[in-house]
PDB file of C-alpha atoms in Angstrom:
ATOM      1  CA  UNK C   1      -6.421   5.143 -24.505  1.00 52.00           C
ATOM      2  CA  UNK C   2      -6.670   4.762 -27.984  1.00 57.00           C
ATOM      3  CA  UNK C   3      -6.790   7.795 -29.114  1.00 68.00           C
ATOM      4  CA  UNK C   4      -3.396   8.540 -26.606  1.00 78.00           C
ATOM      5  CA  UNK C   5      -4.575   9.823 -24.073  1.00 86.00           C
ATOM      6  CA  UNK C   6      -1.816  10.321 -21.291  1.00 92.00           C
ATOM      7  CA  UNK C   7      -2.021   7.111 -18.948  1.00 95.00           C
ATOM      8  CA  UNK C   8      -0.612   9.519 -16.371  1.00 95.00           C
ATOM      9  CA  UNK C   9      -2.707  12.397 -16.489  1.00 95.00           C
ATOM     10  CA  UNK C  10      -3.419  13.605 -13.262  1.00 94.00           C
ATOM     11  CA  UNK C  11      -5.890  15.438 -10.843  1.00 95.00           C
ATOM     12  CA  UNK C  12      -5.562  18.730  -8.791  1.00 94.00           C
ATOM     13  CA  UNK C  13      -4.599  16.566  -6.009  1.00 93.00           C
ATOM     14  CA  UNK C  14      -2.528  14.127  -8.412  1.00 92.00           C
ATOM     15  CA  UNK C  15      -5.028  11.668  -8.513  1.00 95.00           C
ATOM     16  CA  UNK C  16      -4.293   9.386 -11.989  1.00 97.00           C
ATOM     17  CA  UNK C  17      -6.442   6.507 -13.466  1.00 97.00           C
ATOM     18  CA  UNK C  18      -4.233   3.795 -12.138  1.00 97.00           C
ATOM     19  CA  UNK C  19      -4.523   5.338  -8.179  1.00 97.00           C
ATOM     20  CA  UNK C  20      -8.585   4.873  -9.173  1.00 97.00           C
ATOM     21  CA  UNK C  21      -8.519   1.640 -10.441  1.00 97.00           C
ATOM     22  CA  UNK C  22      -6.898   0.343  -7.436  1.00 97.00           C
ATOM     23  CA  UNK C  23      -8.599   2.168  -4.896  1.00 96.00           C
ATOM     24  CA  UNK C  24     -11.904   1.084  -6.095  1.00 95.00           C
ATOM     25  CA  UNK C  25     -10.579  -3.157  -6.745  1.00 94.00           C
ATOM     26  CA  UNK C  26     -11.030  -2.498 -10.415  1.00 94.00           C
ATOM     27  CA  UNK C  27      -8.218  -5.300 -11.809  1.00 95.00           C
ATOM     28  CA  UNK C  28      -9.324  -5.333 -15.074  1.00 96.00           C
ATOM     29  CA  UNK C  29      -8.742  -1.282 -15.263  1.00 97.00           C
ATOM     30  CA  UNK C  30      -5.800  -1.951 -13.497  1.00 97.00           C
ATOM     31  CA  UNK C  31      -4.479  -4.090 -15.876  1.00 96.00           C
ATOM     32  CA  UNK C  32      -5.109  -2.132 -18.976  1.00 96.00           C
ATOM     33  CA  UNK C  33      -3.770   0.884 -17.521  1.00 97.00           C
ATOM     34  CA  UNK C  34      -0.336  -1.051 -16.784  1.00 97.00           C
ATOM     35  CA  UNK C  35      -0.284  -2.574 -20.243  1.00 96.00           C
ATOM     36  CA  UNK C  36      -0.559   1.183 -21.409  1.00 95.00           C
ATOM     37  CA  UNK C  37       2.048   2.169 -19.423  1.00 95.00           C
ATOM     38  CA  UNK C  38       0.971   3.540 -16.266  1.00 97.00           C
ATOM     39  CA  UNK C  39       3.845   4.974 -13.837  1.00 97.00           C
ATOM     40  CA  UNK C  40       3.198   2.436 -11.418  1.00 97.00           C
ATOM     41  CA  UNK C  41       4.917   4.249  -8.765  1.00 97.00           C
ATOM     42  CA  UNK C  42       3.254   7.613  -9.703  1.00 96.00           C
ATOM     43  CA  UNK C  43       2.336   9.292  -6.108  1.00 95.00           C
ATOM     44  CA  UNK C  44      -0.358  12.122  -5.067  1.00 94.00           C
ATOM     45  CA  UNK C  45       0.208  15.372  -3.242  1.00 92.00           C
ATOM     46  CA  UNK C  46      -0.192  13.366  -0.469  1.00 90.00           C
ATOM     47  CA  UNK C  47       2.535  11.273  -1.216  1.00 92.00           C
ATOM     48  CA  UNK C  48       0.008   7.784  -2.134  1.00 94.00           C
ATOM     49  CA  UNK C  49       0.224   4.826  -4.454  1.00 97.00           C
ATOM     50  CA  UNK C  50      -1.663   2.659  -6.553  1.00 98.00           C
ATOM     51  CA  UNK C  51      -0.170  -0.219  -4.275  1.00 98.00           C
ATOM     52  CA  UNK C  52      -0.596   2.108  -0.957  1.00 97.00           C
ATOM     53  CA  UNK C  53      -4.298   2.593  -1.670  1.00 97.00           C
ATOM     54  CA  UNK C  54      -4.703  -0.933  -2.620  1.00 98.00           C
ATOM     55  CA  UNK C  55      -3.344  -2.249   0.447  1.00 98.00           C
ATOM     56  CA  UNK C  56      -5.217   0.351   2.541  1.00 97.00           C
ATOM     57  CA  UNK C  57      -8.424  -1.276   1.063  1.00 97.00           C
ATOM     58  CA  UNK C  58      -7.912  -4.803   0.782  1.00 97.00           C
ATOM     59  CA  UNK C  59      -7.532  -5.019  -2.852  1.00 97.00           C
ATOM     60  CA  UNK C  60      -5.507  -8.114  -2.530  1.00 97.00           C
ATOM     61  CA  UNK C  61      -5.836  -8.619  -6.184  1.00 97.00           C
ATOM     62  CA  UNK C  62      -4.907  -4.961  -7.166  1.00 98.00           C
ATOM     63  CA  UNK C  63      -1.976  -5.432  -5.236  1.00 98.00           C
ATOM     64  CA  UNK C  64      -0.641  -8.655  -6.070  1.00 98.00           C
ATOM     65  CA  UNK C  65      -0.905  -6.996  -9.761  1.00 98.00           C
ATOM     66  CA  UNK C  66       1.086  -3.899  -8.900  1.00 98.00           C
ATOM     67  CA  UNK C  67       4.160  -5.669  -7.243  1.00 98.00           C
ATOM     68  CA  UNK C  68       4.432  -7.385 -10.192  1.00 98.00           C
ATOM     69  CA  UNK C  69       4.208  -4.876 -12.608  1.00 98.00           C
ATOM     70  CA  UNK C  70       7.475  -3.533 -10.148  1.00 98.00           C
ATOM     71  CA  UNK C  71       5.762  -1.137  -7.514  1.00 98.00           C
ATOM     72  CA  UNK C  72       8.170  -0.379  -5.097  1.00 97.00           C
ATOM     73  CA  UNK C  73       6.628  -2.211  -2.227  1.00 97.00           C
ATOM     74  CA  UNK C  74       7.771   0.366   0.706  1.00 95.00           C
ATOM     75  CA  UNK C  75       6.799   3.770  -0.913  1.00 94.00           C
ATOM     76  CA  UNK C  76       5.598   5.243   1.841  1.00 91.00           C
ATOM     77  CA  UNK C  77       2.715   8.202   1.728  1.00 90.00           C
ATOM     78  CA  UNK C  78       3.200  11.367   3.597  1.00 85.00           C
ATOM     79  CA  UNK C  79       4.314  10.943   7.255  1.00 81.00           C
ATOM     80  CA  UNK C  80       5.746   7.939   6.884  1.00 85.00           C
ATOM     81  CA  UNK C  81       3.227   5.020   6.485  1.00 89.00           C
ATOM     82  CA  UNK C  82       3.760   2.180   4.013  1.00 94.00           C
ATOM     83  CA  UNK C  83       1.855   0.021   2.285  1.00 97.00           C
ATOM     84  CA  UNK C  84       2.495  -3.280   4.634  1.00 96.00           C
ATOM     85  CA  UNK C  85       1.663  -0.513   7.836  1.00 94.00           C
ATOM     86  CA  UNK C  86      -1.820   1.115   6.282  1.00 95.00           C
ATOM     87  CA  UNK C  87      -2.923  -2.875   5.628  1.00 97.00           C
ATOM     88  CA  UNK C  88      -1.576  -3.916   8.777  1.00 95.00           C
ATOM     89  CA  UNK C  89      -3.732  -1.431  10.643  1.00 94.00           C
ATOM     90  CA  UNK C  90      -6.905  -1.814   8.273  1.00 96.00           C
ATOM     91  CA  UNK C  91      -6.831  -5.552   9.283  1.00 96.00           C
ATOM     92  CA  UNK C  92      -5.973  -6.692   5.805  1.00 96.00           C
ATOM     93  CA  UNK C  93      -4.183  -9.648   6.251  1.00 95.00           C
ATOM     94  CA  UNK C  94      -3.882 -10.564   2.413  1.00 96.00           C
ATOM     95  CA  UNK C  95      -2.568  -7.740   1.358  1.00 97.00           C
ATOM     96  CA  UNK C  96       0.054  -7.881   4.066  1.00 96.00           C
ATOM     97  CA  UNK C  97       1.224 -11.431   3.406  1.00 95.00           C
ATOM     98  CA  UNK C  98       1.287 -10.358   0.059  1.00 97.00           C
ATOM     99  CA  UNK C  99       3.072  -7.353   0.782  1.00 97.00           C
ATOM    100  CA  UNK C 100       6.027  -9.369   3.013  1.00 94.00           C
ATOM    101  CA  UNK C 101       6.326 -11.862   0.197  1.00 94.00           C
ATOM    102  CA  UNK C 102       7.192  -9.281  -1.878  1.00 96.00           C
ATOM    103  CA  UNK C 103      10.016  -7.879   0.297  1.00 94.00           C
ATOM    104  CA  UNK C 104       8.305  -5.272   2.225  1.00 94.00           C
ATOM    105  CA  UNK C 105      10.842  -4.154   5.839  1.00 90.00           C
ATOM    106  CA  UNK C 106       8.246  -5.165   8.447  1.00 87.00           C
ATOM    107  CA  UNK C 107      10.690  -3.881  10.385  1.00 85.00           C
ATOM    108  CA  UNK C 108      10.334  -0.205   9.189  1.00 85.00           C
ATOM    109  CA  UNK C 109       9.053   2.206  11.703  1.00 83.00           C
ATOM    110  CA  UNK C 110       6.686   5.167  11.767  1.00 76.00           C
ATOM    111  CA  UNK C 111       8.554   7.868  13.169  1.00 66.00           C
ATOM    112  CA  UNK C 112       5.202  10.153  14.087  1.00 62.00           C
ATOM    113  CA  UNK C 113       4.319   7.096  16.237  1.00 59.00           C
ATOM    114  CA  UNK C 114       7.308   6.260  18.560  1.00 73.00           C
ATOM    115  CA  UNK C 115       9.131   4.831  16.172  1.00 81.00           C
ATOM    116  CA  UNK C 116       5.958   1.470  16.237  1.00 86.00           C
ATOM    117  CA  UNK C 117       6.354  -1.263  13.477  1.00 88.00           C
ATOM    118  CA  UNK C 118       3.415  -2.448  11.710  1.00 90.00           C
ATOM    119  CA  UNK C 119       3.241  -5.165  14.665  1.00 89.00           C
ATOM    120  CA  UNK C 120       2.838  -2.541  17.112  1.00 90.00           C
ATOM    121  CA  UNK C 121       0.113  -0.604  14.683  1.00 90.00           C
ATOM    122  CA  UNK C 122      -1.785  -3.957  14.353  1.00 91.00           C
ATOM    123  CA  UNK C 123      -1.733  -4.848  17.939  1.00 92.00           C
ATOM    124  CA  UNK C 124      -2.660  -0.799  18.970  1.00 92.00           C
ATOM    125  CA  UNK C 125      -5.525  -1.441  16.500  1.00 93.00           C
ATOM    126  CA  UNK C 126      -6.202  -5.189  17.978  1.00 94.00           C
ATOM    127  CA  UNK C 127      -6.128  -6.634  14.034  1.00 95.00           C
ATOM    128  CA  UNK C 128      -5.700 -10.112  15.530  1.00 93.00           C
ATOM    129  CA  UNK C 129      -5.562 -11.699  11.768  1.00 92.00           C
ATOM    130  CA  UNK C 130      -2.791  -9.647  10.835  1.00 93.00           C
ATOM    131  CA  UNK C 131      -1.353 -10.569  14.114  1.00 91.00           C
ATOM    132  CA  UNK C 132      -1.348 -13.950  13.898  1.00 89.00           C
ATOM    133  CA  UNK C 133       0.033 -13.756   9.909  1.00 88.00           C
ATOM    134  CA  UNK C 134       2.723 -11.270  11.149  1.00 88.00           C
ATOM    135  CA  UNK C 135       3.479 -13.496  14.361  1.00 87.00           C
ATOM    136  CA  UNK C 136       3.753 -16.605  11.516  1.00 83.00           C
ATOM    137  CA  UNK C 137       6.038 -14.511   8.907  1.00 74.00           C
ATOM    138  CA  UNK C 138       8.595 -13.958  11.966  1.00 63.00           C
ATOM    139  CA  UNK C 139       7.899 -10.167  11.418  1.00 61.00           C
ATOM    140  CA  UNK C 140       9.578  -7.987  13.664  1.00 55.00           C
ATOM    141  CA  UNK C 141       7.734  -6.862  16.692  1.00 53.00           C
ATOM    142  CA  UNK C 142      10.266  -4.213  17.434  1.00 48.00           C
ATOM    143  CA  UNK C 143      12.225  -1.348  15.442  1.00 48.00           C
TER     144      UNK C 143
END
């Protein structure tokens, strides 16, 4: 980065450094990429995140970093999944909390899926710690 590189510099598939970092729990390449100036809400062809990816692995620490750098928390990817859903249904219940503290709509639906919450997603998927932290947040069961 030094030598100014572009921070934002994509793949064919509009992969950047930042989407890397946080897909593989790297925080400390995380961090410098957002103190270069990383678009932290910089999406793929596929419509993904830094945060969405994140969430979608458990990256609690990648995540808590990208809300506060300002990631908008319910970005969601292609078809309609957000970040709070994709952690929801990967059983990630520290992302999610972290994700609802942060503002996310647990209330937003999926359309491809009958219109289900995250509740419903995590309760299809039996994710019975995400459950019980959704059940605890008040989060809302129905659309």
């Amino acid at each position: 980065l030094g030598a100014r590189a572009d921070v934002n510099a994509t793949d064919e598939k509009g992969t950047t450094a930042l989407y890397t970092a946080a897909r593989c729990d790297g925080a400390g390449a995380l961090e410098t990429l957002l103190n270069a100036g990383a678009d932290v809400d910089q999406q793929r062809a596929s419509g993904g995140t830094a945060l969405y990816v994140a969430a979608q692995n458990g990256a609690v620490s990648c995540v808590s970093m990208l809300l506060a750098a300002g990631a908008s928390v319910d970005l969601p990817k292609e078809g309609g999944f957000t970040p709070l859903m994709v952690s929801t249904m990967r059983g990630h219940a520290g992302c999610a909390a972290a994700l609802l503290e942060a503002g996310a709509q647990a209330e937003r639906t999926y359309d491809v899926a009958d219109g289900w919450t995250a509740m419903m997603l995590g309760a299809h998927l039996n994710q019975l710690g995400v459950l019980r932290m959704l059940c605890g947040s008040r989060a809302a069961l129905l659309g």
